[in-house]
Protein backbone atom coordinates (compact mmCIF):
# COMPACT_ATOMS: atom_id res chain seq x y z
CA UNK A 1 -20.53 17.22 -0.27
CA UNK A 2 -19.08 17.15 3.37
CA UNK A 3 -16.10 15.79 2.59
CA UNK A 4 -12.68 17.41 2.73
CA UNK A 5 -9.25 15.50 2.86
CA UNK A 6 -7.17 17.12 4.86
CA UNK A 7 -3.85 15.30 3.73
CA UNK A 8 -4.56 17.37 0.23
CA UNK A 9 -5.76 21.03 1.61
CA UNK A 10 -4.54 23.94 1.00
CA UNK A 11 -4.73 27.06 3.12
CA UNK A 12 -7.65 28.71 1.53
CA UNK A 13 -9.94 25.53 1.58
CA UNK A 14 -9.22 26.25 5.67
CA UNK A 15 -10.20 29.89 5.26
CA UNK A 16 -13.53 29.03 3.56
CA UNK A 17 -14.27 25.38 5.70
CA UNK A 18 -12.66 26.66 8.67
CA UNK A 19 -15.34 29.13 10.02
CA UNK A 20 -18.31 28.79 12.11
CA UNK A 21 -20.42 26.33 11.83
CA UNK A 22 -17.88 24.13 9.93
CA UNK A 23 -15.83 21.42 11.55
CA UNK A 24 -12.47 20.39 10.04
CA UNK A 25 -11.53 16.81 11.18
CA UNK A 26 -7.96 14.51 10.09
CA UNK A 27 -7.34 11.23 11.01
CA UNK A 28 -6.79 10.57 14.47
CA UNK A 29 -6.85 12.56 17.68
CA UNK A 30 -3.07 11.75 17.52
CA UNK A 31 -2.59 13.52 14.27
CA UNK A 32 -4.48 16.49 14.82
CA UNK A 33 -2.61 17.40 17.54
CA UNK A 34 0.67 16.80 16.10
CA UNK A 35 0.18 18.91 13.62
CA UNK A 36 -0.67 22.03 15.22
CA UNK A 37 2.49 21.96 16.60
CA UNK A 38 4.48 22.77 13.34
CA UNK A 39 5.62 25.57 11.70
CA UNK A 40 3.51 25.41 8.31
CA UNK A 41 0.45 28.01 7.09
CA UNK A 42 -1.73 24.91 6.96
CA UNK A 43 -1.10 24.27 10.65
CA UNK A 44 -1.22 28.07 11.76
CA UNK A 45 -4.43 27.90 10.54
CA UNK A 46 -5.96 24.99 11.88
CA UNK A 47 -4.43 26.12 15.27
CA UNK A 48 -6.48 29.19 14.80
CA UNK A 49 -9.84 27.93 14.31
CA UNK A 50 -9.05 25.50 18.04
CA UNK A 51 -11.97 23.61 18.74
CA UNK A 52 -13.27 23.33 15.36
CA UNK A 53 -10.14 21.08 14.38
CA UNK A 54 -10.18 17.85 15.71
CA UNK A 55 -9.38 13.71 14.52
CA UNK A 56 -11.69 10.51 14.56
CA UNK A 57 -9.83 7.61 14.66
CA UNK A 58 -9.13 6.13 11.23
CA UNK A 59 -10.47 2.30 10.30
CA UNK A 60 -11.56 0.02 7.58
CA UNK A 61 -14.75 -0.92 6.82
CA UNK A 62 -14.37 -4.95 7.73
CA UNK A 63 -17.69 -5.78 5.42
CA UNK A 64 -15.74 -4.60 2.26
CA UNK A 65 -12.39 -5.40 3.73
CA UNK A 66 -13.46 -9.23 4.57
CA UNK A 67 -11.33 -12.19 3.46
CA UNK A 68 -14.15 -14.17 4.46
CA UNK A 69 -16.83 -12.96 1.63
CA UNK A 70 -14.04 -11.36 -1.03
CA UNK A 71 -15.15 -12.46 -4.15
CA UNK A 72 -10.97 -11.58 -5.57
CA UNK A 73 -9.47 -14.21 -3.75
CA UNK A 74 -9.00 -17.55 -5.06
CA UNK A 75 -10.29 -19.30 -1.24
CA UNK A 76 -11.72 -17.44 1.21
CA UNK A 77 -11.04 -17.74 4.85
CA UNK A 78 -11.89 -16.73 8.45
CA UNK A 79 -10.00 -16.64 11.46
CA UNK A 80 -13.25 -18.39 13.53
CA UNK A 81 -11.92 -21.30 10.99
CA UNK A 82 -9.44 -21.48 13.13
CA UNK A 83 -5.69 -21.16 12.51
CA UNK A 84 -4.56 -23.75 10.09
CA UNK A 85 -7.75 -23.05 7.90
CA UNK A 86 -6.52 -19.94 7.51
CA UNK A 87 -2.86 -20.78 6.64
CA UNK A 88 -4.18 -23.47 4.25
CA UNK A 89 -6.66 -20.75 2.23
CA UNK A 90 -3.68 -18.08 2.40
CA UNK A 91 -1.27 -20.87 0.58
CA UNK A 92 -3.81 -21.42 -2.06
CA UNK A 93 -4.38 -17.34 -2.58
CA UNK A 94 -0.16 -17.34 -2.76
CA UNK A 95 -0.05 -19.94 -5.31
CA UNK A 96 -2.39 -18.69 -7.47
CA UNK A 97 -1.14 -15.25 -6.88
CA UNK A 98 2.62 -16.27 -8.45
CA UNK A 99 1.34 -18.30 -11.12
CA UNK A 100 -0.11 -15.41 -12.28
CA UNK A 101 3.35 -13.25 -11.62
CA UNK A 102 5.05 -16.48 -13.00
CA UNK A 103 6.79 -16.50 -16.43
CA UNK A 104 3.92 -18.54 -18.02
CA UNK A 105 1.08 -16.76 -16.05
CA UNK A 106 -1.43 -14.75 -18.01
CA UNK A 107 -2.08 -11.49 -15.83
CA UNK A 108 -4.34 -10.25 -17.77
CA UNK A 109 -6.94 -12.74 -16.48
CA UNK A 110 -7.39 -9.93 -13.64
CA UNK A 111 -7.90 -7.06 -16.11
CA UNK A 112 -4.16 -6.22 -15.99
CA UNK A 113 -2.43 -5.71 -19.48
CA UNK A 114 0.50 -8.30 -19.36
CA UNK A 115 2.89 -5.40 -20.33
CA UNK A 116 2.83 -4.08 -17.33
CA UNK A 117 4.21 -6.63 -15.40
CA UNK A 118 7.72 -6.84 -15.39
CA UNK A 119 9.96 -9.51 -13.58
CA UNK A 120 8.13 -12.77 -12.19
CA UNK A 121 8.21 -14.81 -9.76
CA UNK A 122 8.74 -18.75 -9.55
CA UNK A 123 6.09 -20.34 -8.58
CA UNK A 124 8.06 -23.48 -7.17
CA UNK A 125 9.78 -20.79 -4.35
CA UNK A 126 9.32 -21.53 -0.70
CA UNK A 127 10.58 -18.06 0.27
CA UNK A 128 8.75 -16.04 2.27
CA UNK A 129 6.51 -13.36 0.57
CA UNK A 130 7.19 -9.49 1.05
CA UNK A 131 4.35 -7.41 -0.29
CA UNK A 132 4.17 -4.10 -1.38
CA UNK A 133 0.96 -1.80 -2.73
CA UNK A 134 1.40 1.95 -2.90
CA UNK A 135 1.14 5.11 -4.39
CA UNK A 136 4.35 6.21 -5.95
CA UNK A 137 4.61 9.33 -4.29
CA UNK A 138 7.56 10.94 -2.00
CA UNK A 139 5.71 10.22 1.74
CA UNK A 140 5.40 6.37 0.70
CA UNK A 141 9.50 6.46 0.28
CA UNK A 142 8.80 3.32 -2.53
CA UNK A 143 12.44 4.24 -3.55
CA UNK A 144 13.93 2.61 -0.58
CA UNK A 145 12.41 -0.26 -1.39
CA UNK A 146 13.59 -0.01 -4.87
CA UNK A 147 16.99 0.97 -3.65
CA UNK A 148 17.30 -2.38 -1.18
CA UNK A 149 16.18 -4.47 -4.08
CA UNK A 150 18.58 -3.12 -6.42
CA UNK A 151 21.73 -3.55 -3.76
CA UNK A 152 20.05 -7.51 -3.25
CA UNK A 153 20.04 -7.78 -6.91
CA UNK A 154 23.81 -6.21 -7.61
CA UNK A 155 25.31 -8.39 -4.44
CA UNK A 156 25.74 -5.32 -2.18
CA UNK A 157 23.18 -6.44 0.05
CA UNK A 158 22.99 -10.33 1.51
CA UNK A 159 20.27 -11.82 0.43
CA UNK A 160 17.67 -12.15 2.85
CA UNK A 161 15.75 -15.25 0.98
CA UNK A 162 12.63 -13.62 0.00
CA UNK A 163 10.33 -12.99 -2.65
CA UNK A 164 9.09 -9.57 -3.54
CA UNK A 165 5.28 -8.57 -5.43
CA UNK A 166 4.89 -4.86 -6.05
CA UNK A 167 1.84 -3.04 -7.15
CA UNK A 168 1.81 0.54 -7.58
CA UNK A 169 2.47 3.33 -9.75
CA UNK A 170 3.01 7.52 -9.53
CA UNK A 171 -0.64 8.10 -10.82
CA UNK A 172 1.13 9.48 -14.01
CA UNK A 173 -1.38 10.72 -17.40
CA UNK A 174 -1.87 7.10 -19.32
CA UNK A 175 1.58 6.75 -21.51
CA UNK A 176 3.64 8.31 -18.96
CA UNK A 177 6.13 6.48 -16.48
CA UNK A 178 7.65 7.73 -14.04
CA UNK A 179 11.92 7.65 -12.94
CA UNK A 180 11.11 5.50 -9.78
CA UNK A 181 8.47 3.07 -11.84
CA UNK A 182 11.54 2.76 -14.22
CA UNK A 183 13.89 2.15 -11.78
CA UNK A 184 11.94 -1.10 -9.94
CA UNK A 185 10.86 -2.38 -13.49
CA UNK A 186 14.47 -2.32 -14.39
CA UNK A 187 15.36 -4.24 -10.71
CA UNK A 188 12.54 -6.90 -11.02
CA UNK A 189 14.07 -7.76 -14.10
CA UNK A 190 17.23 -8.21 -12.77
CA UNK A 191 15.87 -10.50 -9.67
CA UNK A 192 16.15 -13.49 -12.09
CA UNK A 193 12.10 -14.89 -10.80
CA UNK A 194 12.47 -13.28 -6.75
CA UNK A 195 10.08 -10.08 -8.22
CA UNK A 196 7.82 -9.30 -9.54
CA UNK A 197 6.38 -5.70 -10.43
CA UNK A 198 2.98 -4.63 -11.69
CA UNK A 199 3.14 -1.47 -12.90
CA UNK A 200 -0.80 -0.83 -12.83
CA UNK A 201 -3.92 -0.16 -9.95
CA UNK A 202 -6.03 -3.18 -9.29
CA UNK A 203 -8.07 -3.14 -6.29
CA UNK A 204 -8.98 -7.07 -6.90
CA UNK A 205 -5.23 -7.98 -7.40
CA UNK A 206 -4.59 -5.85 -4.15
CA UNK A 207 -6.50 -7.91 -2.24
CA UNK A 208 -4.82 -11.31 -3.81
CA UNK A 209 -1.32 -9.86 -2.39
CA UNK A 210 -3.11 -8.72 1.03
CA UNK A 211 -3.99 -12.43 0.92
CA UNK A 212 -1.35 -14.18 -0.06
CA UNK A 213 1.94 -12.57 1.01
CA UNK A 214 3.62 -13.28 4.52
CA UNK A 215 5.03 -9.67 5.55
CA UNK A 216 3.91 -6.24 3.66
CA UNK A 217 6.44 -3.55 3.77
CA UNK A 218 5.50 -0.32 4.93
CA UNK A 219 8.06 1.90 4.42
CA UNK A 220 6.54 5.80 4.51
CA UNK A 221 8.51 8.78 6.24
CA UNK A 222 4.86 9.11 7.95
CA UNK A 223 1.62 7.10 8.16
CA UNK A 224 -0.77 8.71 10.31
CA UNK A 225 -2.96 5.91 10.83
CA UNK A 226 -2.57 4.20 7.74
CA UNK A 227 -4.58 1.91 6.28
CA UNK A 228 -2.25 -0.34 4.76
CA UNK A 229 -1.37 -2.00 7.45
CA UNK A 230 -4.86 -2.36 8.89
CA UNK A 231 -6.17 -4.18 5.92
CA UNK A 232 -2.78 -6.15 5.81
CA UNK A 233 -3.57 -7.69 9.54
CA UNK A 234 -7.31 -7.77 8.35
CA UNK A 235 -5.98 -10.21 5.86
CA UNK A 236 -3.98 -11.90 7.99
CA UNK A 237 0.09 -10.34 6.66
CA UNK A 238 2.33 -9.04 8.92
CA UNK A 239 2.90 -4.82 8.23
CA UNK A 240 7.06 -4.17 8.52
């Protein structure tokens, strides 16, 4: 098909891709030369076939990623609207956002099954809005997140007067739940209406927190040119 993700390969993809005639390319210039500097097979190998090996610069495609023509939010808005235009359609996306989070919301308007959100959020809060969407996996470090929440929620941590939406899970088989989807189920719970966890993939509800929340937490051990925080500017959050 011509494509190959190299965050996923293994060796002998290399050995078959890596010959003539083939070029092997990651996601930045950055990244591909970082990484022939380490001391893994993968690397070896893409140091070995040199000029076949290279990056192109990671980036979103702005006419899917548009908050001007996204049919998933509640208002649109463009920054050529000017700035409080945008602040106005980005407090309309957050309300509508935590009334459906809220106690009373119905979720499952968005094609989410209402059991898997756990916590909520008030809708009457003036906090500001920390987002988070994310695969559950080790790189994203989710359980640092989980971990600050929990020490917020027990009164180990000061509370920094915010609100937290989380979307995400591990990618388990359907029926399965992971230890770390447990563990910030069980804190959202606990925030008494300052979380709110959906424990499910949406891309339209992704785009509703891109919209809506004020700062979006980033927190991987590495992000070579991550998209997260590209579409989270895009849609005009601050990545942390």
């Amino acid at each position: 098909s011509g494509r190959l993700n190299l965050m996923a390969v293994v060796p002998e993809v290399i050995k078959k891709f890596g010959g003539a005639g083939h070029y092997v390319n990651t996601v930045s210039p950055t990244y591909a030369r970082e990484i022939r500097n380490t001391y893994f097979e993968v690397d070896r190998l893409l140091r070995d076939i040199e000029h076949r090996f290279g990056g192109i610069l990671n980036g979103i495609d702005f006419s899917v990623w548009d908050p001007e023509t996204d049919r998933a939010l509640a208002r649109n808005f463009s920054i050529q609207d000017g700035i409080p235009a945008v602040r106005d359609a980005r407090t309309v996306n957050r309300n509508v956002l935590m009334s459906l989070v809220s106690k009373e919301g119905d979720i499952s308007t968005m094609g989410i099954p209402q059991d898997k959100l756990h916590g909520s959020l008030d809708p009457r809060s003036t906090r500001p809005l920390v987002g988070v969407v994310s695969r559950f996996v080790g790189q994203k470090q989710i359980d640092i997140v989980a971990r600050m929440c929990r020490d917020i929620a027990e009164g180990r941590m000061p509370d920094p007067g915010v609100d937290f939406v989380i979307l995400g899970t591990e990618g388990l088989e359907a029926g399965q739940t992971s230890e770390i989807e447990e563990d910030i189920a069980d804190v959202a719970r606990k925030m008494n209406g300052r979380m709110a966890y959906v424990q499910f993939y949406s891309d339209a509800f992704s785009k509703m927190i891109y919209a809506s929340v004020d700062m979006f937490i980033i927190p991987s051990d590495y992000e070579p040119s991550g998209l997260t925080q590209m579409i989270a500017m895009r849609y005009g959050a601050v990545p942390i």
